[in-house]
GROMACS .gro file of C-alpha atoms in nm:
model
  502
    1MET     CA    1   0.000   0.000   0.000
    2GLN     CA    2   0.135   0.342  -0.093
    3LEU     CA    3   0.062   0.651   0.117
    4PRO     CA    4   0.202   1.005   0.134
    5PRO     CA    5   0.524   1.023   0.341
    6GLN     CA    6   0.365   1.209   0.630
    7GLN     CA    7   0.088   0.949   0.658
    8VAL     CA    8   0.339   0.665   0.653
    9ALA     CA    9   0.538   0.833   0.931
   10VAL     CA   10   0.228   0.881   1.150
   11LEU     CA   11   0.102   0.527   1.081
   12GLU     CA   12   0.436   0.370   1.176
   13ALA     CA   13   0.469   0.581   1.490
   14SER     CA   14   0.117   0.502   1.612
   15SER     CA   15   0.025   0.221   1.850
   16ALA     CA   16  -0.265  -0.022   1.862
   17ASP     CA   17  -0.234  -0.062   2.241
   18GLU     CA   18  -0.274   0.295   2.364
   19PRO     CA   19  -0.351   0.629   2.201
   20ARG     CA   20  -0.050   0.849   2.126
   21ARG     CA   21  -0.083   1.225   2.146
   22ILE     CA   22  -0.032   1.441   1.840
   23ALA     CA   23   0.246   1.629   2.019
   24ASP     CA   24   0.434   1.303   2.085
   25LEU     CA   25   0.391   1.186   1.725
   26ALA     CA   26   0.511   1.524   1.598
   27ALA     CA   27   0.825   1.501   1.810
   28GLU     CA   28   0.898   1.144   1.700
   29THR     CA   29   0.837   1.201   1.328
   30GLU     CA   30   1.004   1.546   1.338
   31ARG     CA   31   0.708   1.705   1.163
   32PRO     CA   32   0.496   2.008   1.259
   33PRO     CA   33   0.193   1.925   1.478
   34GLU     CA   34  -0.047   2.063   1.213
   35THR     CA   35   0.106   1.830   0.951
   36VAL     CA   36   0.067   1.533   1.185
   37THR     CA   37  -0.292   1.634   1.263
   38GLY     CA   38  -0.380   1.654   0.894
   39ALA     CA   39  -0.219   1.316   0.824
   40ALA     CA   40  -0.401   1.160   1.119
   41PHE     CA   41  -0.740   1.274   0.992
   42GLU     CA   42  -0.658   1.147   0.643
   43LEU     CA   43  -0.564   0.809   0.788
   44ALA     CA   44  -0.884   0.813   0.993
   45ASP     CA   45  -1.086   0.872   0.676
   46ALA     CA   46  -0.917   0.563   0.530
   47GLY     CA   47  -1.007   0.363   0.842
   48LEU     CA   48  -0.645   0.301   0.939
   49VAL     CA   49  -0.649   0.498   1.267
   50ASP     CA   50  -0.894   0.646   1.512
   51VAL     CA   51  -0.850   1.005   1.625
   52VAL     CA   52  -0.948   1.036   1.991
   53GLU     CA   53  -1.033   1.379   2.133
   54GLU     CA   54  -1.048   1.479   2.498
   55THR     CA   55  -1.085   1.814   2.674
   56GLN     CA   56  -0.824   1.911   2.928
   57GLU     CA   57  -0.805   2.206   3.163
   58ASP     CA   58  -0.489   2.412   3.192
   59VAL     CA   59  -0.455   2.608   3.517
   60GLU     CA   60  -0.225   2.910   3.528
   61LEU     CA   61  -0.160   3.159   3.806
   62THR     CA   62  -0.256   3.519   3.737
   63ASP     CA   63  -0.018   3.802   3.832
   64GLU     CA   64  -0.212   3.847   4.157
   65GLY     CA   65  -0.200   3.472   4.218
   66ARG     CA   66   0.178   3.466   4.172
   67GLU     CA   67   0.211   3.757   4.415
   68TYR     CA   68   0.009   3.574   4.682
   69ALA     CA   69   0.195   3.249   4.621
   70GLU     CA   70   0.516   3.436   4.706
   71ASP     CA   71   0.397   3.670   4.984
   72GLY     CA   72   0.105   3.472   5.127
   73LEU     CA   73  -0.271   3.517   5.100
   74PRO     CA   74  -0.391   3.849   5.252
   75GLU     CA   75  -0.616   3.673   5.504
   76VAL     CA   76  -0.327   3.453   5.619
   77ARG     CA   77  -0.102   3.757   5.664
   78LEU     CA   78  -0.381   3.929   5.858
   79TYR     CA   79  -0.420   3.623   6.083
   80GLU     CA   80  -0.047   3.596   6.148
   81ALA     CA   81  -0.032   3.967   6.239
   82ALA     CA   82  -0.330   3.923   6.471
   83LEU     CA   83  -0.157   3.635   6.652
   84GLU     CA   84   0.158   3.844   6.700
   85LEU     CA   85  -0.054   4.118   6.861
   86GLY     CA   86  -0.225   3.871   7.094
   87ALA     CA   87  -0.567   3.880   6.928
   88ASP     CA   88  -0.612   3.513   7.018
   89ASP     CA   89  -0.645   3.624   7.384
   90THR     CA   90  -0.804   3.969   7.356
   91PRO     CA   91  -0.954   4.136   7.047
   92VAL     CA   92  -0.726   4.400   6.896
   93SER     CA   93  -0.815   4.714   6.700
   94MET     CA   94  -0.862   4.622   6.335
   95GLY     CA   95  -0.655   4.921   6.223
   96GLU     CA   96  -0.364   4.810   6.441
   97VAL     CA   97  -0.373   4.457   6.296
   98ILE     CA   98  -0.393   4.586   5.939
   99GLY     CA   99  -0.096   4.813   6.002
  100ALA     CA  100   0.109   4.528   6.145
  101SER     CA  101   0.021   4.298   5.853
  102GLY     CA  102   0.169   4.533   5.592
  103LEU     CA  103  -0.146   4.508   5.381
  104ASP     CA  104  -0.269   4.810   5.188
  105GLY     CA  105  -0.512   4.908   4.916
  106PRO     CA  106  -0.746   4.638   4.784
  107GLN     CA  107  -0.560   4.369   4.980
  108VAL     CA  108  -0.717   4.499   5.301
  109ASP     CA  109  -1.072   4.442   5.175
  110ILE     CA  110  -0.970   4.100   5.038
  111ALA     CA  111  -0.822   3.997   5.374
  112LEU     CA  112  -1.124   4.115   5.573
  113SER     CA  113  -1.375   3.946   5.343
  114ASN     CA  114  -1.197   3.609   5.367
  115TYR     CA  115  -1.081   3.622   5.729
  116ALA     CA  116  -1.404   3.508   5.895
  117ARG     CA  117  -1.505   3.290   5.598
  118LYS     CA  118  -1.204   3.068   5.657
  119GLY     CA  119  -1.246   3.054   6.033
  120TYR     CA  120  -0.940   3.259   6.123
  121GLY     CA  121  -1.142   3.464   6.370
  122ASP     CA  122  -1.414   3.727   6.407
  123ILE     CA  123  -1.446   4.097   6.331
  124ASP     CA  124  -1.685   4.291   6.555
  125GLY     CA  125  -1.725   4.665   6.601
  126GLY     CA  126  -1.384   4.753   6.464
  127ASP     CA  127  -1.202   4.492   6.674
  128LEU     CA  128  -1.047   4.175   6.541
  129ALA     CA  129  -1.018   3.845   6.727
  130ALA     CA  130  -0.807   3.547   6.619
  131ASP     CA  131  -0.892   3.178   6.663
  132SER     CA  132  -0.588   3.006   6.809
  133ASP     CA  133  -0.705   2.670   6.669
  134ALA     CA  134  -0.692   2.791   6.308
  135ASP     CA  135  -0.399   2.656   6.105
  136PRO     CA  136  -0.281   2.843   5.793
  137ASP     CA  137  -0.089   2.531   5.689
  138GLU     CA  138  -0.426   2.363   5.634
  139ASP     CA  139  -0.558   2.644   5.415
  140ALA     CA  140  -0.657   2.461   5.096
  141GLU     CA  141  -0.637   2.773   4.880
  142ALA     CA  142  -0.287   2.859   5.004
  143ALA     CA  143  -0.175   2.500   4.944
  144ALA     CA  144  -0.319   2.508   4.593
  145LEU     CA  145  -0.135   2.833   4.513
  146GLU     CA  146   0.189   2.686   4.643
  147SER     CA  147   0.144   2.371   4.432
  148LEU     CA  148   0.073   2.567   4.114
  149ALA     CA  149   0.367   2.800   4.174
  150ALA     CA  150   0.591   2.492   4.198
  151GLY     CA  151   0.459   2.359   3.867
  152GLY     CA  152   0.229   2.102   4.025
  153SER     CA  153  -0.144   2.038   3.992
  154VAL     CA  154  -0.445   2.087   4.219
  155GLU     CA  155  -0.667   1.796   4.312
  156ASP     CA  156  -0.901   1.992   4.540
  157ALA     CA  157  -1.176   2.106   4.303
  158ASP     CA  158  -1.338   2.334   4.564
  159ALA     CA  159  -1.011   2.516   4.632
  160LEU     CA  160  -0.945   2.556   4.261
  161ASP     CA  161  -1.298   2.691   4.207
  162GLN     CA  162  -1.248   2.945   4.486
  163LEU     CA  163  -0.915   3.057   4.341
  164GLU     CA  164  -1.079   3.105   4.003
  165ARG     CA  165  -1.356   3.314   4.158
  166ARG     CA  166  -1.092   3.531   4.321
  167ASP     CA  167  -0.914   3.572   3.984
  168LEU     CA  168  -0.599   3.415   4.128
  169VAL     CA  169  -0.590   3.147   3.858
  170ALA     CA  170  -0.701   3.129   3.497
  171VAL     CA  171  -0.856   2.800   3.388
  172ARG     CA  172  -0.859   2.734   3.014
  173GLU     CA  173  -0.993   2.436   2.826
  174ARG     CA  174  -0.811   2.286   2.529
  175THR     CA  175  -0.873   1.989   2.303
  176VAL     CA  176  -0.606   1.716   2.308
  177ARG     CA  177  -0.603   1.472   2.014
  178SER     CA  178  -0.452   1.125   2.019
  179VAL     CA  179  -0.410   0.859   1.750
  180LEU     CA  180  -0.487   0.486   1.790
  181LEU     CA  181  -0.419   0.221   1.526
  182THR     CA  182  -0.724   0.028   1.407
  183ASP     CA  183  -0.720  -0.341   1.308
  184ALA     CA  184  -0.711  -0.232   0.943
  185GLY     CA  185  -0.411  -0.011   1.017
  186VAL     CA  186  -0.226  -0.299   1.183
  187THR     CA  187  -0.305  -0.525   0.886
  188GLU     CA  188  -0.171  -0.273   0.634
  189LEU     CA  189   0.146  -0.221   0.837
  190MET     CA  190   0.206  -0.595   0.848
  191ALA     CA  191   0.147  -0.620   0.473
  192GLY     CA  192   0.389  -0.334   0.412
  193VAL     CA  193   0.334   0.037   0.358
  194GLU     CA  194   0.545   0.246   0.124
  195ALA     CA  195   0.580   0.620   0.092
  196ALA     CA  196   0.444   0.738  -0.239
  197ASP     CA  197   0.641   0.993  -0.437
  198GLU     CA  198   0.366   1.253  -0.427
  199VAL     CA  199   0.381   1.625  -0.479
  200GLY     CA  200   0.211   1.832  -0.213
  201GLN     CA  201   0.250   2.174  -0.376
  202LEU     CA  202   0.252   2.296  -0.733
  203THR     CA  203   0.548   2.528  -0.799
  204PRO     CA  204   0.626   2.778  -1.079
  205GLU     CA  205   0.926   2.563  -1.176
  206MET     CA  206   0.702   2.260  -1.231
  207LEU     CA  207   0.474   2.463  -1.453
  208THR     CA  208   0.767   2.601  -1.654
  209SER     CA  209   0.938   2.267  -1.706
  210GLY     CA  210   0.618   2.070  -1.768
  211GLU     CA  211   0.709   1.832  -1.485
  212TRP     CA  212   0.359   1.872  -1.344
  213ARG     CA  213   0.219   1.654  -1.626
  214ASP     CA  214   0.382   1.338  -1.487
  215ALA     CA  215   0.365   1.424  -1.115
  216ALA     CA  216   0.141   1.240  -0.870
  217PHE     CA  217  -0.032   1.502  -0.656
  218ALA     CA  218  -0.138   1.438  -0.295
  219ASP     CA  219  -0.509   1.444  -0.224
  220TYR     CA  220  -0.638   1.735  -0.018
  221ASN     CA  221  -0.862   1.667   0.280
  222VAL     CA  222  -1.096   1.963   0.270
  223GLU     CA  223  -1.256   1.852   0.600
  224ALA     CA  224  -0.932   1.865   0.798
  225ASP     CA  225  -0.901   2.124   1.074
  226ALA     CA  226  -0.750   2.449   0.958
  227GLY     CA  227  -0.580   2.718   1.160
  228GLU     CA  228  -0.815   2.968   1.321
  229TYR     CA  229  -0.745   3.327   1.226
  230GLN     CA  230  -0.921   3.624   1.380
  231PRO     CA  231  -0.926   3.924   1.146
  232GLY     CA  232  -0.942   4.274   1.283
  233LYS     CA  233  -1.282   4.437   1.306
  234VAL     CA  234  -1.437   4.758   1.425
  235HIS     CA  235  -1.493   4.744   1.801
  236VAL     CA  236  -1.859   4.708   1.897
  237LEU     CA  237  -1.844   5.035   2.092
  238ARG     CA  238  -1.713   5.215   1.786
  239GLN     CA  239  -1.987   5.051   1.578
  240ALA     CA  240  -2.244   5.179   1.827
  241ALA     CA  241  -2.087   5.527   1.832
  242GLU     CA  242  -2.100   5.553   1.454
  243ARG     CA  243  -2.462   5.439   1.451
  244VAL     CA  244  -2.550   5.700   1.718
  245LYS     CA  245  -2.390   5.968   1.502
  246GLU     CA  246  -2.591   5.855   1.199
  247VAL     CA  247  -2.915   5.867   1.399
  248LEU     CA  248  -2.854   6.212   1.550
  249ILE     CA  249  -2.738   6.362   1.222
  250GLY     CA  250  -3.054   6.218   1.068
  251MET     CA  251  -3.250   6.400   1.340
  252GLY     CA  252  -3.092   6.730   1.236
  253PHE     CA  253  -2.805   6.757   1.487
  254GLN     CA  254  -2.452   6.888   1.424
  255GLU     CA  255  -2.147   6.731   1.588
  256MET     CA  256  -1.935   6.910   1.850
  257ALA     CA  257  -1.563   6.861   1.915
  258GLY     CA  258  -1.335   6.980   2.194
  259PRO     CA  259  -1.048   6.899   2.432
  260HIS     CA  260  -1.039   6.594   2.661
  261VAL     CA  261  -0.835   6.800   2.908
  262ASP     CA  262  -1.012   7.122   3.000
  263ALA     CA  263  -1.034   7.388   3.267
  264ASP     CA  264  -1.266   7.327   3.560
  265PHE     CA  265  -1.424   7.652   3.450
  266TYR     CA  266  -1.580   7.486   3.143
  267ILE     CA  267  -1.624   7.144   3.305
  268ASN     CA  268  -1.808   7.272   3.615
  269ASP     CA  269  -1.821   7.646   3.679
  270CYS     CA  270  -2.006   7.731   3.357
  271LEU     CA  271  -2.257   7.463   3.455
  272PHE     CA  272  -2.339   7.645   3.781
  273MET     CA  273  -2.168   7.369   3.977
  274PRO     CA  274  -2.054   7.512   4.313
  275GLN     CA  275  -1.681   7.490   4.379
  276ASP     CA  276  -1.739   7.313   4.711
  277HIS     CA  277  -1.952   7.041   4.547
  278PRO     CA  278  -1.832   6.691   4.652
  279ALA     CA  279  -1.789   6.586   4.288
  280ARG     CA  280  -1.523   6.855   4.244
  281ASN     CA  281  -1.276   6.731   4.504
  282HIS     CA  282  -0.951   6.558   4.413
  283TRP     CA  283  -1.095   6.214   4.490
  284ASP     CA  284  -1.346   6.227   4.205
  285ARG     CA  285  -1.146   6.394   3.928
  286PHE     CA  286  -0.824   6.340   3.738
  287ALA     CA  287  -0.632   6.667   3.776
  288LEU     CA  288  -0.323   6.756   3.574
  289SER     CA  289   0.004   6.852   3.740
  290GLU     CA  290   0.182   6.973   3.425
  291PRO     CA  291   0.047   7.210   3.308
  292GLU     CA  292  -0.163   7.276   3.616
  293GLN     CA  293  -0.381   7.560   3.486
  294ILE     CA  294  -0.525   7.696   3.164
  295ASP     CA  295  -0.362   8.016   3.040
  296ASP     CA  296  -0.650   8.205   2.884
  297LEU     CA  297  -1.010   8.247   2.996
  298PRO     CA  298  -1.243   8.522   2.863
  299ALA     CA  299  -1.241   8.783   3.141
  300ASP     CA  300  -1.599   8.899   3.081
  301LEU     CA  301  -1.728   8.540   3.081
  302VAL     CA  302  -1.540   8.467   3.404
  303ASP     CA  303  -1.697   8.775   3.567
  304ARG     CA  304  -2.050   8.674   3.465
  305VAL     CA  305  -2.008   8.314   3.581
  306GLU     CA  306  -1.857   8.424   3.915
  307ARG     CA  307  -2.143   8.670   3.967
  308ALA     CA  308  -2.400   8.395   3.903
  309HIS     CA  309  -2.230   8.173   4.161
  310ARG     CA  310  -2.208   8.448   4.422
  311GLU     CA  311  -2.533   8.640   4.363
  312GLY     CA  312  -2.754   8.423   4.142
  313VAL     CA  313  -2.945   8.541   3.835
  314GLY     CA  314  -3.263   8.747   3.816
  315GLN     CA  315  -3.466   8.913   4.091
  316ASP     CA  316  -3.516   8.588   4.283
  317GLY     CA  317  -3.161   8.459   4.233
  318ASP     CA  318  -2.952   8.416   4.544
  319GLY     CA  319  -2.639   8.228   4.436
  320TYR     CA  320  -2.453   7.977   4.651
  321HIS     CA  321  -2.293   8.208   4.911
  322SER     CA  322  -1.991   7.978   4.893
  323PRO     CA  323  -1.625   8.048   4.806
  324TRP     CA  324  -1.541   8.101   4.438
  325ASP     CA  325  -1.176   8.107   4.336
  326GLU     CA  326  -1.060   8.182   3.981
  327ASP     CA  327  -0.741   7.980   4.034
  328PHE     CA  328  -0.956   7.676   4.111
  329ALA     CA  329  -1.162   7.747   3.798
  330ARG     CA  330  -0.843   7.757   3.589
  331ALA     CA  331  -0.728   7.412   3.712
  332LEU     CA  332  -0.691   7.156   3.432
  333ALA     CA  333  -0.839   6.807   3.454
  334LEU     CA  334  -0.968   6.526   3.237
  335ARG     CA  335  -1.329   6.617   3.170
  336GLY     CA  336  -1.574   6.431   3.395
  337HIS     CA  337  -1.847   6.475   3.135
  338THR     CA  338  -1.869   6.611   2.784
  339THR     CA  339  -2.102   6.892   2.892
  340SER     CA  340  -1.783   7.100   2.891
  341LEU     CA  341  -1.821   7.098   2.512
  342THR     CA  342  -2.174   7.230   2.548
  343ALA     CA  343  -2.048   7.516   2.768
  344ARG     CA  344  -1.785   7.604   2.510
  345TYR     CA  345  -2.036   7.606   2.223
  346LEU     CA  346  -2.311   7.796   2.406
  347SER     CA  347  -2.064   8.063   2.524
  348GLY     CA  348  -1.914   8.104   2.176
  349VAL     CA  349  -1.566   8.003   2.293
  350ALA     CA  350  -1.568   7.713   2.046
  351GLY     CA  351  -1.591   7.963   1.761
  352GLU     CA  352  -1.946   7.871   1.662
  353ASP     CA  353  -2.212   8.141   1.626
  354VAL     CA  354  -2.504   7.949   1.779
  355GLU     CA  355  -2.850   8.095   1.728
  356PRO     CA  356  -3.187   7.929   1.792
  357PRO     CA  357  -3.308   7.694   1.669
  358ALA     CA  358  -2.993   7.480   1.704
  359ARG     CA  359  -2.916   7.113   1.774
  360TYR     CA  360  -2.571   6.980   1.868
  361PHE     CA  361  -2.429   6.649   1.989
  362SER     CA  362  -2.105   6.465   2.060
  363VAL     CA  363  -2.009   6.103   2.126
  364GLU     CA  364  -1.684   6.137   2.318
  365LYS     CA  365  -1.500   5.997   2.618
  366ALA     CA  366  -1.539   6.123   2.974
  367TYR     CA  367  -1.326   6.030   3.277
  368ARG     CA  368  -1.430   5.976   3.640
  369ASN     CA  369  -1.260   5.825   3.943
  370ASP     CA  370  -1.545   5.578   3.998
  371THR     CA  371  -1.542   5.245   4.178
  372LEU     CA  372  -1.511   4.974   3.913
  373ASP     CA  373  -1.814   4.747   3.884
  374ALA     CA  374  -2.046   4.598   3.622
  375THR     CA  375  -2.174   4.941   3.511
  376HIS     CA  376  -1.887   5.181   3.595
  377LEU     CA  377  -1.533   5.229   3.464
  378LEU     CA  378  -1.278   5.508   3.494
  379GLU     CA  379  -1.354   5.614   3.138
  380PHE     CA  380  -1.667   5.583   2.928
  381PHE     CA  381  -1.836   5.723   2.618
  382GLN     CA  382  -2.100   5.989   2.674
  383ILE     CA  383  -2.365   6.084   2.421
  384GLU     CA  384  -2.395   6.456   2.481
  385GLY     CA  385  -2.676   6.649   2.317
  386TRP     CA  386  -2.873   6.970   2.342
  387VAL     CA  387  -3.143   7.164   2.161
  388MET     CA  388  -3.179   7.543   2.170
  389ALA     CA  389  -3.522   7.686   2.089
  390ASP     CA  390  -3.799   7.897   2.235
  391ASP     CA  391  -4.063   7.755   2.472
  392LEU     CA  392  -3.910   7.408   2.519
  393SER     CA  393  -4.072   7.172   2.766
  394VAL     CA  394  -4.014   6.835   2.930
  395ARG     CA  395  -4.247   6.682   2.672
  396ASP     CA  396  -4.009   6.794   2.397
  397LEU     CA  397  -3.721   6.629   2.583
  398MET     CA  398  -3.907   6.302   2.640
  399GLY     CA  399  -4.022   6.293   2.280
  400THR     CA  400  -3.664   6.339   2.160
  401PHE     CA  401  -3.553   6.040   2.370
  402ARG     CA  402  -3.836   5.819   2.247
  403GLU     CA  403  -3.749   5.900   1.887
  404PHE     CA  404  -3.375   5.845   1.941
  405TYR     CA  405  -3.400   5.513   2.124
  406SER     CA  406  -3.667   5.380   1.888
  407GLN     CA  407  -3.399   5.383   1.616
  408PHE     CA  408  -3.230   5.103   1.816
  409GLY     CA  409  -3.549   4.907   1.881
  410ILE     CA  410  -3.574   5.035   2.241
  411THR     CA  411  -3.925   5.146   2.335
  412ASP     CA  412  -3.953   5.057   2.705
  413LEU     CA  413  -3.824   5.379   2.864
  414GLU     CA  414  -3.898   5.516   3.209
  415PHE     CA  415  -3.826   5.861   3.352
  416LYS     CA  416  -3.747   5.954   3.713
  417PRO     CA  417  -3.722   6.311   3.849
  418THR     CA  418  -3.379   6.399   3.988
  419TYR     CA  419  -3.163   6.696   4.089
  420ASN     CA  420  -2.882   6.853   3.888
  421PRO     CA  421  -2.716   7.187   3.979
  422TYR     CA  422  -2.745   7.306   3.618
  423THR     CA  423  -3.089   7.181   3.504
  424GLU     CA  424  -3.442   7.228   3.634
  425PRO     CA  425  -3.658   7.030   3.580
  426SER     CA  426  -3.426   6.725   3.561
  427PHE     CA  427  -3.483   6.355   3.519
  428GLU     CA  428  -3.295   6.028   3.474
  429LEU     CA  429  -3.369   5.776   3.200
  430PHE     CA  430  -3.402   5.403   3.252
  431GLY     CA  431  -3.421   5.118   3.002
  432ARG     CA  432  -3.505   4.751   3.055
  433HIS     CA  433  -3.222   4.504   3.004
  434PRO     CA  434  -3.325   4.243   2.742
  435GLU     CA  435  -3.167   3.949   2.931
  436THR     CA  436  -3.219   4.025   3.302
  437GLY     CA  437  -3.539   4.228   3.270
  438GLU     CA  438  -3.397   4.484   3.515
  439LEU     CA  439  -3.426   4.859   3.471
  440ILE     CA  440  -3.082   5.018   3.433
  441GLU     CA  441  -3.002   5.388   3.430
  442ILE     CA  442  -2.900   5.497   3.081
  443GLY     CA  443  -2.878   5.874   3.109
  444ASN     CA  444  -2.947   6.207   3.278
  445SER     CA  445  -3.118   6.514   3.136
  446GLY     CA  446  -3.304   6.836   3.195
  447ILE     CA  447  -3.360   7.195   3.088
  448PHE     CA  448  -3.070   7.429   3.163
  449ARG     CA  449  -3.126   7.677   3.446
  450PRO     CA  450  -3.109   8.055   3.390
  451GLU     CA  451  -2.806   8.061   3.626
  452MET     CA  452  -2.619   7.862   3.361
  453LEU     CA  453  -2.758   8.016   3.044
  454GLU     CA  454  -2.753   8.388   3.125
  455PRO     CA  455  -2.376   8.412   3.194
  456LEU     CA  456  -2.317   8.228   2.865
  457GLY     CA  457  -2.526   8.488   2.681
  458VAL     CA  458  -2.809   8.250   2.585
  459GLU     CA  459  -3.162   8.392   2.585
  460ALA     CA  460  -3.353   8.090   2.448
  461ASP     CA  461  -3.442   7.765   2.624
  462VAL     CA  462  -3.193   7.480   2.607
  463MET     CA  463  -3.278   7.117   2.684
  464ALA     CA  464  -2.980   6.884   2.725
  465TRP     CA  465  -2.876   6.532   2.813
  466GLY     CA  466  -2.584   6.299   2.877
  467LEU     CA  467  -2.645   5.936   2.782
  468ALA     CA  468  -2.415   5.638   2.834
  469LEU     CA  469  -2.308   5.471   2.510
  470GLU     CA  470  -2.200   5.152   2.690
  471ARG     CA  471  -2.541   5.116   2.853
  472LEU     CA  472  -2.715   5.174   2.522
  473LEU     CA  473  -2.500   4.889   2.388
  474MET     CA  474  -2.611   4.676   2.685
  475LEU     CA  475  -2.974   4.719   2.580
  476VAL     CA  476  -2.891   4.646   2.215
  477THR     CA  477  -2.666   4.338   2.255
  478GLY     CA  478  -2.768   4.203   2.596
  479PHE     CA  479  -2.423   4.191   2.763
  480GLU     CA  480  -2.442   4.249   3.139
  481ASP     CA  481  -2.098   4.371   3.248
  482ILE     CA  482  -1.934   4.683   3.104
  483ARG     CA  483  -1.595   4.516   3.161
  484ASP     CA  484  -1.687   4.267   2.885
  485VAL     CA  485  -1.621   4.539   2.627
  486HIS     CA  486  -1.356   4.753   2.802
  487GLY     CA  487  -1.013   4.691   2.947
  488THR     CA  488  -0.803   4.387   3.033
  489LEU     CA  489  -1.099   4.170   3.140
  490CYS     CA  490  -1.292   4.213   2.815
  491ASP     CA  491  -1.469   3.915   2.660
  492LEU     CA  492  -1.277   3.861   2.336
  493GLU     CA  493  -1.529   3.609   2.204
  494PHE     CA  494  -1.809   3.861   2.257
  495LEU     CA  495  -1.609   4.137   2.087
  496ARG     CA  496  -1.535   3.912   1.788
  497ASP     CA  497  -1.891   3.789   1.741
  498ALA     CA  498  -2.121   4.066   1.860
  499GLU     CA  499  -2.292   4.297   1.613
  500VAL     CA  500  -2.472   4.622   1.673
  501VAL     CA  501  -2.816   4.526   1.547
  502TYR     CA  502  -3.076   4.796   1.495
   0.00000   0.00000   0.00000
């Protein structure tokens, strides 16, 4: 029997007693694994071998897991510090134990959340007690980390599951193929198998010389596994952003543009946001150190905005009666919302001569020092929009939202009154998640107050909004965690397969 050389090599290296892995056959035959895999499937089609597939799990420590394998789990370090301070006899101040443990940042919360769960002791009223009978050497999770760090395996499924939940290990499945000789394969080997002089690839030289006429070409197995290649594609968020732009332009809006780094004056002061507002402290914003301040601000605009803050606007205006400092207004920071663009356009600083009726929008990034969770990141895309006209009402605003979201198949909207320093009336928007059925907040809106508009020189009504692009995408595609589309934890399979359907 004559076979292609690679098939002969695989057939002769295979065993009828136990399956041999593709990797082992590749090493023995000195051929690439993909060549061996193709030959194995071709032999399987001929009934000479069986290709056996099994799924195996590979467990790998994450960076955090490697750190804990070297330094110890945070809860173990907390327990050991508690013992040194005598917390097994008398409870000790939790702050004192944390300080002695050397833990800081997120490790403190991790240690506290696992301390009682593992039976190391109790935490009550700010004091921490240690159980003298607890034994860190019997901590299954610590033992599993140590084993993996040493290149070993983990037999305790519960410990491995807990480590995976804590993102200390990454568990990945892979398919392992093995080859087993069939009775027919053994028979052919005993009868004698020869390597056929076959050509696997047609070359220009063969065409030129005419050698191809007498060559014996190898058959192609079109059902054999091929390499998986992932082409580049437009990110789903960018797809959604482009679609939003198409919709708003179709509704008669013009697009705004402006700096990501801006003065607090445009980010907050022009919006009648008091300078002592909690959202303006250094914990909630990303301030710049170099340069620290903007150079130029229109003096007359600064005077009008300061006067609105101190005295209010109109006969009934009263202002905030709180400190207002121009140096603070000049401070540069990453914009916490894209309403800074709106302030620039309404005041004329952006160079646009805006007269009613006018409609503007932007789909740009904003930056906030938020706590990371399923619906919040440090940066996000905001759909900013506003309409300037006479005699605008809340009904106009609601109608605009219903028209906009209907373009994405979203009709179940709910509105909830809220408070904003720069709009009155104000309300939040909610949409129903297609998978969970829960209402999620998707935006904030309102009609700008006179205290904001008059210093900017605007005499007409202006209704405005800030909508979250990521949450719009949640309602369109059904994903539940914003981290699936952003950052290092993103779901690559979702990003490759998802489409913005509308």
